PDB file of C-alpha atoms in Angstrom:
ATOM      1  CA  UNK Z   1     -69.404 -11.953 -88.491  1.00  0.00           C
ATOM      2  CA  UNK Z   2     -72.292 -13.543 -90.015  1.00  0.00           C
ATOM      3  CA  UNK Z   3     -74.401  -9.989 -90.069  1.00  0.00           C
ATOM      4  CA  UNK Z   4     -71.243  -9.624 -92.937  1.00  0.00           C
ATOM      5  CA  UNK Z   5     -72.840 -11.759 -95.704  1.00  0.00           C
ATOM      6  CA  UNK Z   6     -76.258  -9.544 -94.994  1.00  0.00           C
ATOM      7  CA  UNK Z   7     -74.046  -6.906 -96.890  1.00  0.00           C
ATOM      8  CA  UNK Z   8     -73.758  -5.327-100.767  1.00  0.00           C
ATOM      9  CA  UNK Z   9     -71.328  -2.847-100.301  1.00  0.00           C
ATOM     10  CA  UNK Z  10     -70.698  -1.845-104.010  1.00  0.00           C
ATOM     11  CA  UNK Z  11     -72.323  -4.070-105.731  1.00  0.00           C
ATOM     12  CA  UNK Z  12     -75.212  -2.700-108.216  1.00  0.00           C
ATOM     13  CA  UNK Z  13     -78.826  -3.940-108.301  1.00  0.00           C
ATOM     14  CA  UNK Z  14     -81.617  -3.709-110.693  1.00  0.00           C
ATOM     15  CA  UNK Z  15     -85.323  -2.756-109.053  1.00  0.00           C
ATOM     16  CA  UNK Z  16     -88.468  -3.032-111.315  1.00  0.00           C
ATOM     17  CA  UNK Z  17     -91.273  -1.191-110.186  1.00  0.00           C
ATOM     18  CA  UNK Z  18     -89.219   0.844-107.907  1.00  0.00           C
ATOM     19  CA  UNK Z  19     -91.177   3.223-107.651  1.00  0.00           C
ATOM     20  CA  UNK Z  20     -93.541   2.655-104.782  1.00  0.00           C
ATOM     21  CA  UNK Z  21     -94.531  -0.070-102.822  1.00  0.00           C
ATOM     22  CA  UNK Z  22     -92.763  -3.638-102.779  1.00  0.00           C
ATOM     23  CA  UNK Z  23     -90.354  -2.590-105.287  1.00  0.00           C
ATOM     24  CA  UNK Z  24     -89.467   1.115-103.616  1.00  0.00           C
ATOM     25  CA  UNK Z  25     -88.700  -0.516-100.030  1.00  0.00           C
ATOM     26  CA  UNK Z  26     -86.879  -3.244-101.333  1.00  0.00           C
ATOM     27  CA  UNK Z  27     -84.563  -0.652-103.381  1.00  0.00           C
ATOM     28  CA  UNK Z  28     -84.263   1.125-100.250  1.00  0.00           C
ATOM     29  CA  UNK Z  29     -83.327  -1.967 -98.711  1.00  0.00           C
ATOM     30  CA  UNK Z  30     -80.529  -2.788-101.068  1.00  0.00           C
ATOM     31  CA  UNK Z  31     -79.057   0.669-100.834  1.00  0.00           C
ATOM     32  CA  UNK Z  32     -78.942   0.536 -96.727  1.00  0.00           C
ATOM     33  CA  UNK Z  33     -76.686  -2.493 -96.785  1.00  0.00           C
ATOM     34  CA  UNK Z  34     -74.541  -1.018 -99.736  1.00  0.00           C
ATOM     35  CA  UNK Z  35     -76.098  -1.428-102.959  1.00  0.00           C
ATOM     36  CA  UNK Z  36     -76.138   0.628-105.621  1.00  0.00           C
ATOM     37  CA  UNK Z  37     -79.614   0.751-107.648  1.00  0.00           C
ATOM     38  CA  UNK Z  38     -80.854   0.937-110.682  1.00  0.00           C
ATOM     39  CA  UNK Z  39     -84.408   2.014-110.198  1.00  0.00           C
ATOM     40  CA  UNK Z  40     -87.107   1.483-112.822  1.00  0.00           C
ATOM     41  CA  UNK Z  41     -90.855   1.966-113.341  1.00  0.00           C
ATOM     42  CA  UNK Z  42     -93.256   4.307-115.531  1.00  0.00           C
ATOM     43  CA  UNK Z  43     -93.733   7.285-113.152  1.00  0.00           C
ATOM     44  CA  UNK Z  44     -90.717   9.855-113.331  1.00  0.00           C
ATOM     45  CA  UNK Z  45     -92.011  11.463-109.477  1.00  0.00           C
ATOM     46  CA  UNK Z  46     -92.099   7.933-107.785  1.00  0.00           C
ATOM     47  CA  UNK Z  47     -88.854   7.219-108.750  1.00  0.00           C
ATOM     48  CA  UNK Z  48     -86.749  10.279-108.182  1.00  0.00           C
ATOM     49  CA  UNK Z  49     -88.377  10.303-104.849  1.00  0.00           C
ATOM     50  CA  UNK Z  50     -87.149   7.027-103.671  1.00  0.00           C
ATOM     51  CA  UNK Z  51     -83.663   7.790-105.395  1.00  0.00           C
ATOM     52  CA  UNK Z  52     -83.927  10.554-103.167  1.00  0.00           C
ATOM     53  CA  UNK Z  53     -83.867   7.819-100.396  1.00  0.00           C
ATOM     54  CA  UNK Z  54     -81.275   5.895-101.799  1.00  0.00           C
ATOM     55  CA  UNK Z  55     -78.827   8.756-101.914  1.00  0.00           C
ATOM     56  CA  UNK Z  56     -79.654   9.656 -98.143  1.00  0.00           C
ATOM     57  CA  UNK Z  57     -78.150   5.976 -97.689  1.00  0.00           C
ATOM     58  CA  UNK Z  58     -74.917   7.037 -99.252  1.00  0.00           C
ATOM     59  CA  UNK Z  59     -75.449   4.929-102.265  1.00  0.00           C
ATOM     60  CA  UNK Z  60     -75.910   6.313-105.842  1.00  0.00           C
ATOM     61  CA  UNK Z  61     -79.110   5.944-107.768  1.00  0.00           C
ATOM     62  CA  UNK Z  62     -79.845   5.638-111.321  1.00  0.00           C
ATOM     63  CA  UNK Z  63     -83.564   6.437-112.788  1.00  0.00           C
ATOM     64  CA  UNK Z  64     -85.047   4.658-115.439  1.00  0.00           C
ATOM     65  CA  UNK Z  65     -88.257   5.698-116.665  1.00  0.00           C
ATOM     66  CA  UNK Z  66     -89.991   3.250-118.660  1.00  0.00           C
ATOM     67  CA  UNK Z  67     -93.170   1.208-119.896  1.00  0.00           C
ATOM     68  CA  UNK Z  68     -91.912  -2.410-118.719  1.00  0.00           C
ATOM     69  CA  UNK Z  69     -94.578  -4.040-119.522  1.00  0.00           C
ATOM     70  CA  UNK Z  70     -92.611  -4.625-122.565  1.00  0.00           C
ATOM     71  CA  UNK Z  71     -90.279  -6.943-122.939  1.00  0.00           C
ATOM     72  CA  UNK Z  72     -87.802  -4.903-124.356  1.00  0.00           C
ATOM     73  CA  UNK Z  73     -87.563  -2.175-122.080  1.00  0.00           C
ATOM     74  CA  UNK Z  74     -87.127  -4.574-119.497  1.00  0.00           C
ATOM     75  CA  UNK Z  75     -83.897  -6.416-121.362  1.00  0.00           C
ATOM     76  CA  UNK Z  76     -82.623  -2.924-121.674  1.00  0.00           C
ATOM     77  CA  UNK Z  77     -81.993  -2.707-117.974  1.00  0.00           C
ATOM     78  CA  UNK Z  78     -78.888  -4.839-117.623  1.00  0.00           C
ATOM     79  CA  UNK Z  79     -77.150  -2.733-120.490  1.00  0.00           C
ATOM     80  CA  UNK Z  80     -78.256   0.556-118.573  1.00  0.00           C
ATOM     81  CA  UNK Z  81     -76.511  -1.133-115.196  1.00  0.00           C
ATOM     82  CA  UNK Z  82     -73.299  -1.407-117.229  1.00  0.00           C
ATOM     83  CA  UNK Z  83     -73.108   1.641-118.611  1.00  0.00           C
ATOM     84  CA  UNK Z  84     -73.992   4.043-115.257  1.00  0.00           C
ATOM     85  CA  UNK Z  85     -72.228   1.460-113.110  1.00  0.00           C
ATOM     86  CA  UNK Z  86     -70.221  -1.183-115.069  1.00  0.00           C
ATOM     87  CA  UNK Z  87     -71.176  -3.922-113.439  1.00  0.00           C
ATOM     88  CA  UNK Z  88     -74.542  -6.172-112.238  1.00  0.00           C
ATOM     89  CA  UNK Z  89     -75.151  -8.482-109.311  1.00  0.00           C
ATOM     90  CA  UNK Z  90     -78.561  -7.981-107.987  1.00  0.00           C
ATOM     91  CA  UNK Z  91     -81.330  -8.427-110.175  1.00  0.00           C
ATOM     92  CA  UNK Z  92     -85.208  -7.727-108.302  1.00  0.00           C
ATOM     93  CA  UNK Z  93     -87.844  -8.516-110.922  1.00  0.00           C
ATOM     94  CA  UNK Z  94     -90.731  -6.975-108.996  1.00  0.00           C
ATOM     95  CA  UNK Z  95     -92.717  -5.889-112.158  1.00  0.00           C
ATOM     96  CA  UNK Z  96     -96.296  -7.501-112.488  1.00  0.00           C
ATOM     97  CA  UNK Z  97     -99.722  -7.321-111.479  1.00  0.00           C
ATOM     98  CA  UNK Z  98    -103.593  -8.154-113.496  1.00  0.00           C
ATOM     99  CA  UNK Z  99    -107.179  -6.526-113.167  1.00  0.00           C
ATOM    100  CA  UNK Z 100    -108.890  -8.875-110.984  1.00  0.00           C
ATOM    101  CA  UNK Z 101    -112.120 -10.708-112.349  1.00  0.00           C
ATOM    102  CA  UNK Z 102    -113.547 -14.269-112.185  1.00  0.00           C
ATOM    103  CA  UNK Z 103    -113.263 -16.686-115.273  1.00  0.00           C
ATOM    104  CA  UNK Z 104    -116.901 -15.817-115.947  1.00  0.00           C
ATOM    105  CA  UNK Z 105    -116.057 -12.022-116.007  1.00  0.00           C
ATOM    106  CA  UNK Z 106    -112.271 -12.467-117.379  1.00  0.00           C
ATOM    107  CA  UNK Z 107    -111.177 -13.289-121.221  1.00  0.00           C
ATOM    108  CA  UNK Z 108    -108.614 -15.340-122.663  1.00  0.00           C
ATOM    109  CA  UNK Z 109    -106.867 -12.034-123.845  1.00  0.00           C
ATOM    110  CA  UNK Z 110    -106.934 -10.870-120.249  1.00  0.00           C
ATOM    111  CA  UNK Z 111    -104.784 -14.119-119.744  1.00  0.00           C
ATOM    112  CA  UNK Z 112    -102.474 -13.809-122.061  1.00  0.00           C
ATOM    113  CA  UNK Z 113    -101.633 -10.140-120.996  1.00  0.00           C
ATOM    114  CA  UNK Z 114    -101.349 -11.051-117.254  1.00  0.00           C
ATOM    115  CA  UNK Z 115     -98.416 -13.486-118.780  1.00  0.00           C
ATOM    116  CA  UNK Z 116     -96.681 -11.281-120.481  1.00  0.00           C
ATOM    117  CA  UNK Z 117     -96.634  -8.488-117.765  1.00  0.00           C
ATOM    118  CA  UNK Z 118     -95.849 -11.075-115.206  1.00  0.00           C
ATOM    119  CA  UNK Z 119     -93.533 -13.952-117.036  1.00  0.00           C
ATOM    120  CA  UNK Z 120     -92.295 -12.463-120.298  1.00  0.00           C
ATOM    121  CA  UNK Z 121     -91.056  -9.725-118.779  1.00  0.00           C
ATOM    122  CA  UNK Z 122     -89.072 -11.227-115.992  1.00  0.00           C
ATOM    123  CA  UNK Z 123     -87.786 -13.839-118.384  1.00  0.00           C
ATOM    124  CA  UNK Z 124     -86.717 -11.082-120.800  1.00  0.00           C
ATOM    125  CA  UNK Z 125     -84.679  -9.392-117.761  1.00  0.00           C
ATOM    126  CA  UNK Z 126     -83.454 -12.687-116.328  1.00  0.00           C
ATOM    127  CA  UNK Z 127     -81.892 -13.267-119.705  1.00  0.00           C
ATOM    128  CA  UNK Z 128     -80.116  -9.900-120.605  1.00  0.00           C
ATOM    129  CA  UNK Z 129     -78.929  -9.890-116.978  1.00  0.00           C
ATOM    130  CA  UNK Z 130     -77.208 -13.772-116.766  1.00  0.00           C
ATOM    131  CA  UNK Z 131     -75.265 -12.795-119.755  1.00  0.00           C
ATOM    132  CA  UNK Z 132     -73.832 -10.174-118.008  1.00  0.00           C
ATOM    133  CA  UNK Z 133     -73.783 -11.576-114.516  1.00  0.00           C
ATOM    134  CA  UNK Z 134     -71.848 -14.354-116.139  1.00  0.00           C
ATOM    135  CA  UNK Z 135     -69.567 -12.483-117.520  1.00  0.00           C
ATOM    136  CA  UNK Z 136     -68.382 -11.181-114.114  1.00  0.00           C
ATOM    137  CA  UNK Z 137     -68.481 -12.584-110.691  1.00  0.00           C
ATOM    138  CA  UNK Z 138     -72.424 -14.231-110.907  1.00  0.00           C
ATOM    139  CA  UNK Z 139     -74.955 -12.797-108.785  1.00  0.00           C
ATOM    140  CA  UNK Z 140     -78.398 -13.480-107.398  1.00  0.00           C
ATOM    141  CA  UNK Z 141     -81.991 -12.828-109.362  1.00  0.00           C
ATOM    142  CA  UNK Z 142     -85.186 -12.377-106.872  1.00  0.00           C
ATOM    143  CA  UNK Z 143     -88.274 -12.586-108.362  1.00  0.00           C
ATOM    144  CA  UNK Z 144     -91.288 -11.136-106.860  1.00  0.00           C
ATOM    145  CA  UNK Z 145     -94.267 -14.136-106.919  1.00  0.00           C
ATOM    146  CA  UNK Z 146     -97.496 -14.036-105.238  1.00  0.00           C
ATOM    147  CA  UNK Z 147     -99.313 -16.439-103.231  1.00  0.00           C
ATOM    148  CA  UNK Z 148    -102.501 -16.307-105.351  1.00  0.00           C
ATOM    149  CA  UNK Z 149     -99.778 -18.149-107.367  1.00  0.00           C
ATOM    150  CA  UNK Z 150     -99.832 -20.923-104.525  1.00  0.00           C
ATOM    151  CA  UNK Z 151    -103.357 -20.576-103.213  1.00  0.00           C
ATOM    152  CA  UNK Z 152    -106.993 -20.475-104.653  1.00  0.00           C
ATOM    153  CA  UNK Z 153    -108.842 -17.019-104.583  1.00  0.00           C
ATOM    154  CA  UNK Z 154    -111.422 -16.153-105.938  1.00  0.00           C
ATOM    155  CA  UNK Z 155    -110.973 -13.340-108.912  1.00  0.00           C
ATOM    156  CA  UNK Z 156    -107.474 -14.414-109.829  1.00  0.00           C
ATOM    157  CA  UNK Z 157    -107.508 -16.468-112.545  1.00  0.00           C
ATOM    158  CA  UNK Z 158    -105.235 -14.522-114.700  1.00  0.00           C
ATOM    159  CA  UNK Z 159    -103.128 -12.976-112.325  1.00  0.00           C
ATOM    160  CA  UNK Z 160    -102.950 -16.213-110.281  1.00  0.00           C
ATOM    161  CA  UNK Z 161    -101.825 -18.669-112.830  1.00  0.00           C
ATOM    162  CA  UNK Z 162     -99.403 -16.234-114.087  1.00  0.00           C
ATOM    163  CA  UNK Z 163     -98.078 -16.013-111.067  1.00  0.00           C
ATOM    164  CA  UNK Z 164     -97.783 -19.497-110.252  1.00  0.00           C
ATOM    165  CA  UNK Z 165     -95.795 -20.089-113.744  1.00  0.00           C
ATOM    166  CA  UNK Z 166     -93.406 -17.638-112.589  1.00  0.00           C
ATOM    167  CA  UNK Z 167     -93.060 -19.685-109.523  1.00  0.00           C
ATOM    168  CA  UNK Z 168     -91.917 -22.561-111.466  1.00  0.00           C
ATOM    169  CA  UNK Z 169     -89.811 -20.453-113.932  1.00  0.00           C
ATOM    170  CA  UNK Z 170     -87.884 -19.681-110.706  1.00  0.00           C
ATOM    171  CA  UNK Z 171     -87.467 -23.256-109.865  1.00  0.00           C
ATOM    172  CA  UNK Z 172     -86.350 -24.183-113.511  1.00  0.00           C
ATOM    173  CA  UNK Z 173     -84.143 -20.894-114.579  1.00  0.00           C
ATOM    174  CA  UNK Z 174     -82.739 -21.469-110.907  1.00  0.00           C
ATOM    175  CA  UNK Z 175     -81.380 -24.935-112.404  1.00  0.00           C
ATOM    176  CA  UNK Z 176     -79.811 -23.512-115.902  1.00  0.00           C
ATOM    177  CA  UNK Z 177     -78.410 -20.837-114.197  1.00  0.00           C
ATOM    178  CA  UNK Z 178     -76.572 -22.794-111.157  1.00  0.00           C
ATOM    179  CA  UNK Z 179     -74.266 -22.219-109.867  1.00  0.00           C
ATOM    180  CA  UNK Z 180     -73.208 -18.636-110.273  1.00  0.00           C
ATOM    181  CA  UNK Z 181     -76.536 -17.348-110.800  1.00  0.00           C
ATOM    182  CA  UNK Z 182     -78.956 -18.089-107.704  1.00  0.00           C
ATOM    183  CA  UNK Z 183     -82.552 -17.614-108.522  1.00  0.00           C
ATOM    184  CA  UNK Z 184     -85.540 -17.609-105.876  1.00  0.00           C
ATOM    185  CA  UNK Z 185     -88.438 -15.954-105.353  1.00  0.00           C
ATOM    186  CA  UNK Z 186     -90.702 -13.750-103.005  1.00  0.00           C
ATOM    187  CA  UNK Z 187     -94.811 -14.643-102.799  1.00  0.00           C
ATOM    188  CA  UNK Z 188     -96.347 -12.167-100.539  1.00  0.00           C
ATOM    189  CA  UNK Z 189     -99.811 -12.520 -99.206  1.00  0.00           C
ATOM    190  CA  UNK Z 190    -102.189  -9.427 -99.096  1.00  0.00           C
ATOM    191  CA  UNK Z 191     -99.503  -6.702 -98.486  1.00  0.00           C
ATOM    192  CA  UNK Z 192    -100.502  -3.066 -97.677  1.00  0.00           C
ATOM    193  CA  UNK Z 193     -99.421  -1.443-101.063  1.00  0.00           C
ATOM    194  CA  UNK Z 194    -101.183   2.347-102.638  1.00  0.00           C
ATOM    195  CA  UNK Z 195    -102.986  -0.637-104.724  1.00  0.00           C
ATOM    196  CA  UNK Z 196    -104.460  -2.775-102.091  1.00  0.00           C
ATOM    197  CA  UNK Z 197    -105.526   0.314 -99.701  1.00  0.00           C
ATOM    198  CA  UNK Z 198    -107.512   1.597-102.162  1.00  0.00           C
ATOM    199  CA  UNK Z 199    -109.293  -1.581-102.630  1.00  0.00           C
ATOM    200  CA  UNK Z 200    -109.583  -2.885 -98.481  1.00  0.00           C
ATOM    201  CA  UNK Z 201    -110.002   1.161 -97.462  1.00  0.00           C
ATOM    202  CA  UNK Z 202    -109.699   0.912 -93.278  1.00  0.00           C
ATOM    203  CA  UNK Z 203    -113.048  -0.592 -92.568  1.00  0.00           C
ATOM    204  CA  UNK Z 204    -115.074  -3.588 -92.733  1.00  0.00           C
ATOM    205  CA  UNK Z 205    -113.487  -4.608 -95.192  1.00  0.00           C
ATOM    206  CA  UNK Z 206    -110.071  -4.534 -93.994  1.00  0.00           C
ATOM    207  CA  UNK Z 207    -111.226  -6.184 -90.523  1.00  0.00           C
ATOM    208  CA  UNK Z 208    -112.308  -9.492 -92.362  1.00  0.00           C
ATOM    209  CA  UNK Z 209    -109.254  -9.398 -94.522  1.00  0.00           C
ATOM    210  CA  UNK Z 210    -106.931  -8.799 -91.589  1.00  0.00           C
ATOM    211  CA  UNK Z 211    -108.760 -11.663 -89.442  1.00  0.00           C
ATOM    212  CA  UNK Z 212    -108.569 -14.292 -92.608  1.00  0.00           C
ATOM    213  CA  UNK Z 213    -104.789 -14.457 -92.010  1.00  0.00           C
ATOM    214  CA  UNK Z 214    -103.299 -16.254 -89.571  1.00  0.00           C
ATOM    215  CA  UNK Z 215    -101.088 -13.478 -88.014  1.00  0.00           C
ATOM    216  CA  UNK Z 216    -103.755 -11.195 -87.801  1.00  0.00           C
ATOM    217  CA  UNK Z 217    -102.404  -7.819 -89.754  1.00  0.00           C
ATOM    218  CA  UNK Z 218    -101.848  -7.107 -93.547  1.00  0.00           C
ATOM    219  CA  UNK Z 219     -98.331  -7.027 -94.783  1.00  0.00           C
ATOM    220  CA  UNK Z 220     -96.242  -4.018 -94.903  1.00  0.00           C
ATOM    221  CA  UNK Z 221     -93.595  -3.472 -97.478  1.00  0.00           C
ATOM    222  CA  UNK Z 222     -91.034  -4.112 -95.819  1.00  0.00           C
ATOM    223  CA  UNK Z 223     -92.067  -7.425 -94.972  1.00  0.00           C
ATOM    224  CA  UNK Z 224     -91.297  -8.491 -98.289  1.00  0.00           C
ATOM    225  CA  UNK Z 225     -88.162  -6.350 -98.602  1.00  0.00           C
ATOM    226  CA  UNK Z 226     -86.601  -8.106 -95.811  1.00  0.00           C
ATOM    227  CA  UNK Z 227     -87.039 -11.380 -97.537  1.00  0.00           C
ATOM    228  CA  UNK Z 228     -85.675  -9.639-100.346  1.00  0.00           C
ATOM    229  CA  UNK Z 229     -82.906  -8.584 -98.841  1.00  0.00           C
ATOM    230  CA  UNK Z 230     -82.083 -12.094 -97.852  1.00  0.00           C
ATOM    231  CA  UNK Z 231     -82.450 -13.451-100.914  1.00  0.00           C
ATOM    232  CA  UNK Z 232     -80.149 -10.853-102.735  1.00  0.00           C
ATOM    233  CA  UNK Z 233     -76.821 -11.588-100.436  1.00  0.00           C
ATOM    234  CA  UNK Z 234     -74.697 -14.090 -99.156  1.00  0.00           C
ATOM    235  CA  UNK Z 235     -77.372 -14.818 -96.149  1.00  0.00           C
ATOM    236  CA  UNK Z 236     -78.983 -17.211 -98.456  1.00  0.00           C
ATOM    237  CA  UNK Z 237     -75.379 -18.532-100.243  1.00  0.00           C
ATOM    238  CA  UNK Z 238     -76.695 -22.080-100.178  1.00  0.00           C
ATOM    239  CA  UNK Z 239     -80.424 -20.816-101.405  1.00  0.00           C
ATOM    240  CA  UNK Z 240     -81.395 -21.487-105.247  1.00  0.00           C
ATOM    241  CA  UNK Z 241     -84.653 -22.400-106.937  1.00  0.00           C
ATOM    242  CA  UNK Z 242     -86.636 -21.775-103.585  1.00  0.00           C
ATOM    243  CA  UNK Z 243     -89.824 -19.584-103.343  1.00  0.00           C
ATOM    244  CA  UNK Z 244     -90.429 -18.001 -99.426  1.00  0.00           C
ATOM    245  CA  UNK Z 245     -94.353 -17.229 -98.854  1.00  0.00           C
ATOM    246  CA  UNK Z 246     -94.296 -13.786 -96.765  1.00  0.00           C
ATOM    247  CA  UNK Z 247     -97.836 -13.952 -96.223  1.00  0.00           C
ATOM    248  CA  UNK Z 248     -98.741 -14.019 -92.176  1.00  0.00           C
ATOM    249  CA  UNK Z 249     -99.349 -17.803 -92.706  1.00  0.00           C
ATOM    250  CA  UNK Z 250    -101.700 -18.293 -95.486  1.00  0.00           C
ATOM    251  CA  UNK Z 251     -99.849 -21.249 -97.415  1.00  0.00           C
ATOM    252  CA  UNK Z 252     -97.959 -22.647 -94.795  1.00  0.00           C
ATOM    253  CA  UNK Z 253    -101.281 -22.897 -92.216  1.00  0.00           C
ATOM    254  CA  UNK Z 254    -103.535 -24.003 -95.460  1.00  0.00           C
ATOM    255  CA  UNK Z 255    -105.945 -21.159 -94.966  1.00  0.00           C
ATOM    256  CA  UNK Z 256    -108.766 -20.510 -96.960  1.00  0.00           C
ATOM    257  CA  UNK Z 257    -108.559 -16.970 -98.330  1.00  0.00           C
ATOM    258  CA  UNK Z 258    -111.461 -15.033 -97.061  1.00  0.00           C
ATOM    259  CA  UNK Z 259    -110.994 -12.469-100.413  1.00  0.00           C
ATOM    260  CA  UNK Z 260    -113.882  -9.813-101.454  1.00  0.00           C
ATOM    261  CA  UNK Z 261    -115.858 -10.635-104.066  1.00  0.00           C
ATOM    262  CA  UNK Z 262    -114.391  -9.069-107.261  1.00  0.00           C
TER     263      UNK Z 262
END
């Protein structure tokens, strides 16, 4: 049945930022269609909470607590896979993020750090996990891109162009990697995370950003963690290198983005 390659059933998965938003309901995700997870972020709570979740699904859960903005920690993931679960096939690099602020308003340090929380360490995962994906049966990397990497705003300069180079290090670590390691990406639009509902609240301000997109709402997290979920099984077999906008039509309908002034 072709619902079949939509499964995971025992195969383990690696979640950064799993603790809420994006990265907690695409964990979640994993674990309904048979995934076991490695969850990982900086707040203990968040995460035992949604391995709480996990569990409910009849999967196991493993915590990791850690700082991944650096590098390191993040490597150390695929080692901590193997030894709670001895084995790997699901990598979700949803770690990243930037303080917003105009190139007037923004420094080249500011820059620099947005890489490294964004690129550096999803590159530093993406490696530690291919050597051990290639050591066993392969498996499929998602990496969680934004369309500020695709699309001018205004206020994104970091944050945008470091998301935009790890929209092309999917595209090129998708071609090393081939074929037993397929590599895509996810690049939601404005998406209703703790993060973004502090800064759009339920007023004005959310009205005008819910009528700049096409479709007329903000994204929910489980939006993205559909497309996720897609791009982490056999649904997408014949999928590498590719990056899916989940943004109510923002890219594909060449919309202007209609973003507060930061």
């Amino acid at each position: 049945m072709i619902l079949d390659r939509f499964r995971l059933d025992d195969k383990v998965a690696v979640v950064t930022g799993a603790g809420r938003g994006i990265g907690a309901a695409s964990a979640i995700a994993l674990a309904e269609v048979g995934a076991d997870v490695v969850l990982a972020a900086r707040t203990q709570s968040q995460l035992l909470a949604v391995a709480k979740e996990v569990r409910r699904r009849g999967r196991r859960a493993h915590v990791v607590q850690s700082d991944l903005s650096d590098p390191d920690a993040a490597a150390a993931l695929a080692g901590n896979a193997m030894d709670e679960f001895g084995r790997l096939d699901v990598v979700v690099n949803n770690i990243g993020g930037g303080r917003p602020g105009p190139l007037g308003r923004s420094s080249t340090e500011s820059l620099e750090r947005a890489f490294r929380f964004n690129v550096s360490t999803t590159d530093a995962l993406t490696r530690a996990a291919a050597e051990v994906m290639l050591r066993g049966d392969g498996g499929a990397i998602v990496n969680i891109s934004s369309v500020i990497g695709r699309v001018a705003g205004r206020g994104f300069l970091a944050y945008g162009t470091a998301k935009a180079a790890l929209t092309h290090y999917t595209r090129l670590s998708a071609a090393d990697l081939s074929p037993r390691i397929r590599v895509n990406a996810v690049a939601p639009g404005t998406v209703l995370t703790s993060a973004l509902r502090k800064l759009v609240g339920e007023g004005p301000m959310r009205e005008r950003t819910e009528a700049s997109t096409p479709l007329r709402r903000i994204g929910d997290p489980q939006d993205v963690a559909a497309a996720v979920l897609y791009l982490a099984t056999d649904a997408s077999a014949y999928l590498t290198g590719k990056v899916i906008e989940v943004d109510g039509g923002l890219h594909a309908l060449n919309v202007d983005l209609d973003l507060p002034d930061l």
